[in-house]
Coordinates of N, CA and C in Angstrom, one line a residue:
X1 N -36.5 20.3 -11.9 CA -35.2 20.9 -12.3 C -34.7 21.7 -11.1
X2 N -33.7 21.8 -10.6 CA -32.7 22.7 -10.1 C -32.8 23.9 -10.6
X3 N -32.4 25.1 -9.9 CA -31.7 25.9 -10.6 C -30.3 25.8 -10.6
X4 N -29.7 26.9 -11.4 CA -28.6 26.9 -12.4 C -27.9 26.9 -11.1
X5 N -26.6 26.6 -10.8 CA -25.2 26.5 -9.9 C -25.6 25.6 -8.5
X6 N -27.2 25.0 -8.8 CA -26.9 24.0 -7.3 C -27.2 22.9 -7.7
X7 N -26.4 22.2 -7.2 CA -26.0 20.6 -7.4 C -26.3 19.9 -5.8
X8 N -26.0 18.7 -5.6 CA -26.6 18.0 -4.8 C -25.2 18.6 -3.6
X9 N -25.7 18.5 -2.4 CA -25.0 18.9 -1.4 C -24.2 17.4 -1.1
X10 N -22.7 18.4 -0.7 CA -21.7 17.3 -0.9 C -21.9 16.2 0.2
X11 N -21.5 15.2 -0.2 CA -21.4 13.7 0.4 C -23.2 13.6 0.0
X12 N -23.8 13.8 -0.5 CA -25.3 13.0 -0.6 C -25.4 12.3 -1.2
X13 N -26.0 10.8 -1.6 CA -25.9 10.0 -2.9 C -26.4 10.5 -3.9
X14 N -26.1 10.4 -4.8 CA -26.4 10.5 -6.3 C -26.3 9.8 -7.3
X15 N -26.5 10.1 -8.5 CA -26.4 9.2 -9.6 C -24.8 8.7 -9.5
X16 N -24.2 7.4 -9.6 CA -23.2 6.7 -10.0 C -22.2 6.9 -8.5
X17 N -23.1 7.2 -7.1 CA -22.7 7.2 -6.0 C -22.4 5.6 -5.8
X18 N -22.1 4.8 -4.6 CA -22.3 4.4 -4.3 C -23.0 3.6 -3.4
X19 N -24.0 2.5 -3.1 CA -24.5 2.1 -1.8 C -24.7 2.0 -1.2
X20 N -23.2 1.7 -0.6 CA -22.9 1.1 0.3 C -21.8 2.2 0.9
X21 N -21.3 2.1 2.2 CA -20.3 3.0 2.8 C -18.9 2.3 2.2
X22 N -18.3 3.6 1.5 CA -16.8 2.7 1.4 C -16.0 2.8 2.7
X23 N -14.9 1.9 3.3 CA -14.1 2.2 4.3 C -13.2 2.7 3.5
X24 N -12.7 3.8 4.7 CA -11.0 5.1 3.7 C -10.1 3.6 4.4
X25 N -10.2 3.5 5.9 CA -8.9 2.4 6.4 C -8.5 1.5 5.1
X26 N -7.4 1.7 5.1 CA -6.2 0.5 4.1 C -6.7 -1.0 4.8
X27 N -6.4 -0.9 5.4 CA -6.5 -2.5 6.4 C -8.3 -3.3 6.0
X28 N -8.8 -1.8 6.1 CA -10.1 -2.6 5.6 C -10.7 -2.8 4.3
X29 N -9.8 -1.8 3.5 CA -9.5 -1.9 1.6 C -9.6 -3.2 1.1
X30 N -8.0 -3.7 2.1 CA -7.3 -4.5 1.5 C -8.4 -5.9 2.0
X31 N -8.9 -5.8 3.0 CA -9.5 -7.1 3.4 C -11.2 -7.2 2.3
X32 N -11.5 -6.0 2.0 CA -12.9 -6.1 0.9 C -12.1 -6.7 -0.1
X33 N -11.2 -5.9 -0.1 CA -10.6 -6.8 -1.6 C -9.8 -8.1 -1.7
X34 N -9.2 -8.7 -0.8 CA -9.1 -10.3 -0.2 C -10.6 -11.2 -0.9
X35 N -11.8 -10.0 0.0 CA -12.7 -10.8 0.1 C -13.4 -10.8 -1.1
X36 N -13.2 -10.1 -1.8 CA -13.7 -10.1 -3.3 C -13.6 -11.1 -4.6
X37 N -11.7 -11.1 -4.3 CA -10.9 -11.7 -4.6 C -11.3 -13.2 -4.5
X38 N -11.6 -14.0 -3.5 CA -12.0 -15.2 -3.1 C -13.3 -15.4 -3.6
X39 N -14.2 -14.6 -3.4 CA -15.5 -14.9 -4.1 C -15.4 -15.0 -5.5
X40 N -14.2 -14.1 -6.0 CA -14.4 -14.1 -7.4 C -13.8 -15.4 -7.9
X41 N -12.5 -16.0 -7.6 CA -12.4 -17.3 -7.1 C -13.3 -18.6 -6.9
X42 N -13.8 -18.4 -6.0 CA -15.1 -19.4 -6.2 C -16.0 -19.2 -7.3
X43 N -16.5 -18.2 -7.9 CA -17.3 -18.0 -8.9 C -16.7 -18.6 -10.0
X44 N -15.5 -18.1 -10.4 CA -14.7 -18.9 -11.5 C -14.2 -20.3 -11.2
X45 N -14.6 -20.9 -10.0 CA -14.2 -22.7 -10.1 C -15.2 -22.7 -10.3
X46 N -16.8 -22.7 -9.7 CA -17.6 -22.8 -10.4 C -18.3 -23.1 -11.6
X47 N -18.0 -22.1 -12.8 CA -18.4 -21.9 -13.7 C -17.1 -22.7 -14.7
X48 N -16.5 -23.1 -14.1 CA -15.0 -23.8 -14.8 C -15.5 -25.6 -14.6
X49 N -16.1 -25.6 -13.2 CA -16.6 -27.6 -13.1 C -18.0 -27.4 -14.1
X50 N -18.8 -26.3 -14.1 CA -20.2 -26.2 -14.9 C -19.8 -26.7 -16.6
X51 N -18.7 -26.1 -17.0 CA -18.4 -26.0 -18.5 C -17.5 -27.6 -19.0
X52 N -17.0 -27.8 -17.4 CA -16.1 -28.9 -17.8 C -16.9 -30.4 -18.1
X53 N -17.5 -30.6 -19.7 CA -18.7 -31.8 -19.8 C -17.8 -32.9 -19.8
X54 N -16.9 -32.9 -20.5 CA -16.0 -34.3 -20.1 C -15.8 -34.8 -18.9
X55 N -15.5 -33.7 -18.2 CA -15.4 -34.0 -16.3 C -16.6 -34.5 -15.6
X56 N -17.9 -34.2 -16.1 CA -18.8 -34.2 -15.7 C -19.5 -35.6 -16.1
X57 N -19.2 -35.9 -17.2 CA -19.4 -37.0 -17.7 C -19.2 -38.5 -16.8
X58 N -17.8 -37.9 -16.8 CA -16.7 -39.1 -16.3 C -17.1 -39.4 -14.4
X59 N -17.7 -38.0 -13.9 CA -18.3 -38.2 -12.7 C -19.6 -39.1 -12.2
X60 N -20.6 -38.6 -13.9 CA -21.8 -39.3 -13.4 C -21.3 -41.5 -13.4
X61 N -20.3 -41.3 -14.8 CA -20.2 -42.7 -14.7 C -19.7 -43.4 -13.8
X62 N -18.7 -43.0 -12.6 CA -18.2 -43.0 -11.8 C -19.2 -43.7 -10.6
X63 N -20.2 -42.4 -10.7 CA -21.2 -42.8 -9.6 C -21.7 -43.7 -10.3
X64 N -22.6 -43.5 -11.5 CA -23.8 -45.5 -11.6 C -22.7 -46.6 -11.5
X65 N -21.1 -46.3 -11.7 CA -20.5 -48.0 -11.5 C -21.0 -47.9 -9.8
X66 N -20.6 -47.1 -9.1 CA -20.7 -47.1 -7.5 C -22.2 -47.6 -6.9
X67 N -22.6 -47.4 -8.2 CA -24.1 -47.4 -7.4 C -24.4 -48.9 -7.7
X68 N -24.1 -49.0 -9.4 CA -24.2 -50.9 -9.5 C -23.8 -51.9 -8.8
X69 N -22.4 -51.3 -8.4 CA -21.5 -52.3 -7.2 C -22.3 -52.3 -5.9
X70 N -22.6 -50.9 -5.2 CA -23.6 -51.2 -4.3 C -25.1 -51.7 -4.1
X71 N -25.6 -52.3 -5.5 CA -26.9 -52.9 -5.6 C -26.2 -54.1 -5.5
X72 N -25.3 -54.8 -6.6 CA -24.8 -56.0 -6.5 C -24.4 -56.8 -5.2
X73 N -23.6 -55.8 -4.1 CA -23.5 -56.1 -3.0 C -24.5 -56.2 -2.1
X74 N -25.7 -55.8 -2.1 CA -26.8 -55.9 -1.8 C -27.9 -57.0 -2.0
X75 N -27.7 -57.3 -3.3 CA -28.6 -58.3 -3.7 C -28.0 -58.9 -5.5
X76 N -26.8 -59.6 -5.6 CA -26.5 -60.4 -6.5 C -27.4 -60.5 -7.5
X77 N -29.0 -61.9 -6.9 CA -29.3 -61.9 -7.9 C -30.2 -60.9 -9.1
X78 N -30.6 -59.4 -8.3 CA -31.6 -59.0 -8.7 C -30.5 -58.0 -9.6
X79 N -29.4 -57.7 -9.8 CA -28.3 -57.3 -10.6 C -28.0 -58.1 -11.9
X80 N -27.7 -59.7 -11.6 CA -27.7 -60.8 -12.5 C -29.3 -60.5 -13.8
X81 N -29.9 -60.4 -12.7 CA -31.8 -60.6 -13.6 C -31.1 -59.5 -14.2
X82 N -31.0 -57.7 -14.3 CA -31.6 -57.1 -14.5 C -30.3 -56.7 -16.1
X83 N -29.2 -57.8 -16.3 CA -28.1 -58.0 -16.8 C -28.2 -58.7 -17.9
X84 N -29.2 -59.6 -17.6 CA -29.3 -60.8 -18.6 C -30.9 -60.3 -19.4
X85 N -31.6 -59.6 -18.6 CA -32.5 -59.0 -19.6 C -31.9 -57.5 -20.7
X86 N -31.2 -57.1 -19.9 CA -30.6 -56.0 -20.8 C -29.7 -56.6 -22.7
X87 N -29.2 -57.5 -21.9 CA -28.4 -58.4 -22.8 C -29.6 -59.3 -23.6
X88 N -30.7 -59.4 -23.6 CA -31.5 -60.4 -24.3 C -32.3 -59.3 -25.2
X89 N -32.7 -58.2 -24.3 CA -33.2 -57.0 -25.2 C -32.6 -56.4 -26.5
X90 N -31.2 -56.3 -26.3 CA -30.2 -56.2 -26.9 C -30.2 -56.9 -28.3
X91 N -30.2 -58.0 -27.6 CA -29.8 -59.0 -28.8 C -31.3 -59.3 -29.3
X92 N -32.1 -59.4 -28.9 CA -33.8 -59.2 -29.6 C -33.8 -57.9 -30.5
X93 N -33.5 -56.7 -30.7 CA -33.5 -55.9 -31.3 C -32.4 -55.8 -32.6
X94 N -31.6 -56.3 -32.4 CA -30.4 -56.8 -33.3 C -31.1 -57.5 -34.0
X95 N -31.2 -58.6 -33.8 CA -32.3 -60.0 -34.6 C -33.3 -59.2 -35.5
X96 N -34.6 -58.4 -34.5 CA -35.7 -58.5 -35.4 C -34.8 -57.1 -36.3
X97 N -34.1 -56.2 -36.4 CA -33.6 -55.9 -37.3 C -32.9 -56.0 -38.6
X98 N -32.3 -57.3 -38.1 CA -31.9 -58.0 -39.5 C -32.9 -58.5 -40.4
X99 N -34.0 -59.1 -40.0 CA -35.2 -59.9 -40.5 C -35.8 -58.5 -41.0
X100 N -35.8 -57.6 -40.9 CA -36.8 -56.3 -41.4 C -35.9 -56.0 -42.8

């Protein structure tokens, strides 16, 4: 404890001080706060592409067509194979379904 009438000697940090040095210059105010501003900015596009699942969706499908076109261009028939098994599987599971 203190005693009674002394408090922390002026400019020393304390509780709900600061930790950093504020600048008094205006010119440098305004530029923390530009720069704040921009970060805060980035943080909310961010958290705006994170939330956007539609968008996100629509991107991954974007890339597997990109990616299938570039296997295909690559090697035709191993795209054809991997097409006609998907399609056989498909229709095998249809089938034994109805019979159950």
């Amino acid at each position: 404890m203190t005693p009674a009438g002394e408090g922390p000697a002026p400019g020393a940090a304390g509780p709900g001080s600061p930790d950093v040095d504020v600048p008094t210059d205006p010119d440098a105010v305004r530029a923390d706060i530009d720069a704040a501003r921009e970060q805060l900015g980035a943080t909310v596009d961010a958290l705006a592409h994170r939330l956007d699942l539609p968008g996100q969706a629509k991107e991954r499908a974007l890339l597997a067509r990109d990616t299938v076109v570039e296997t295909y261009r690559e090697s035709p028939p191993a795209v054809l194979g991997a097409a006609a098994a998907l399609v056989a599987l498909i229709v095998g599971v249809i089938v034994w379904r109805r019979k159950r």
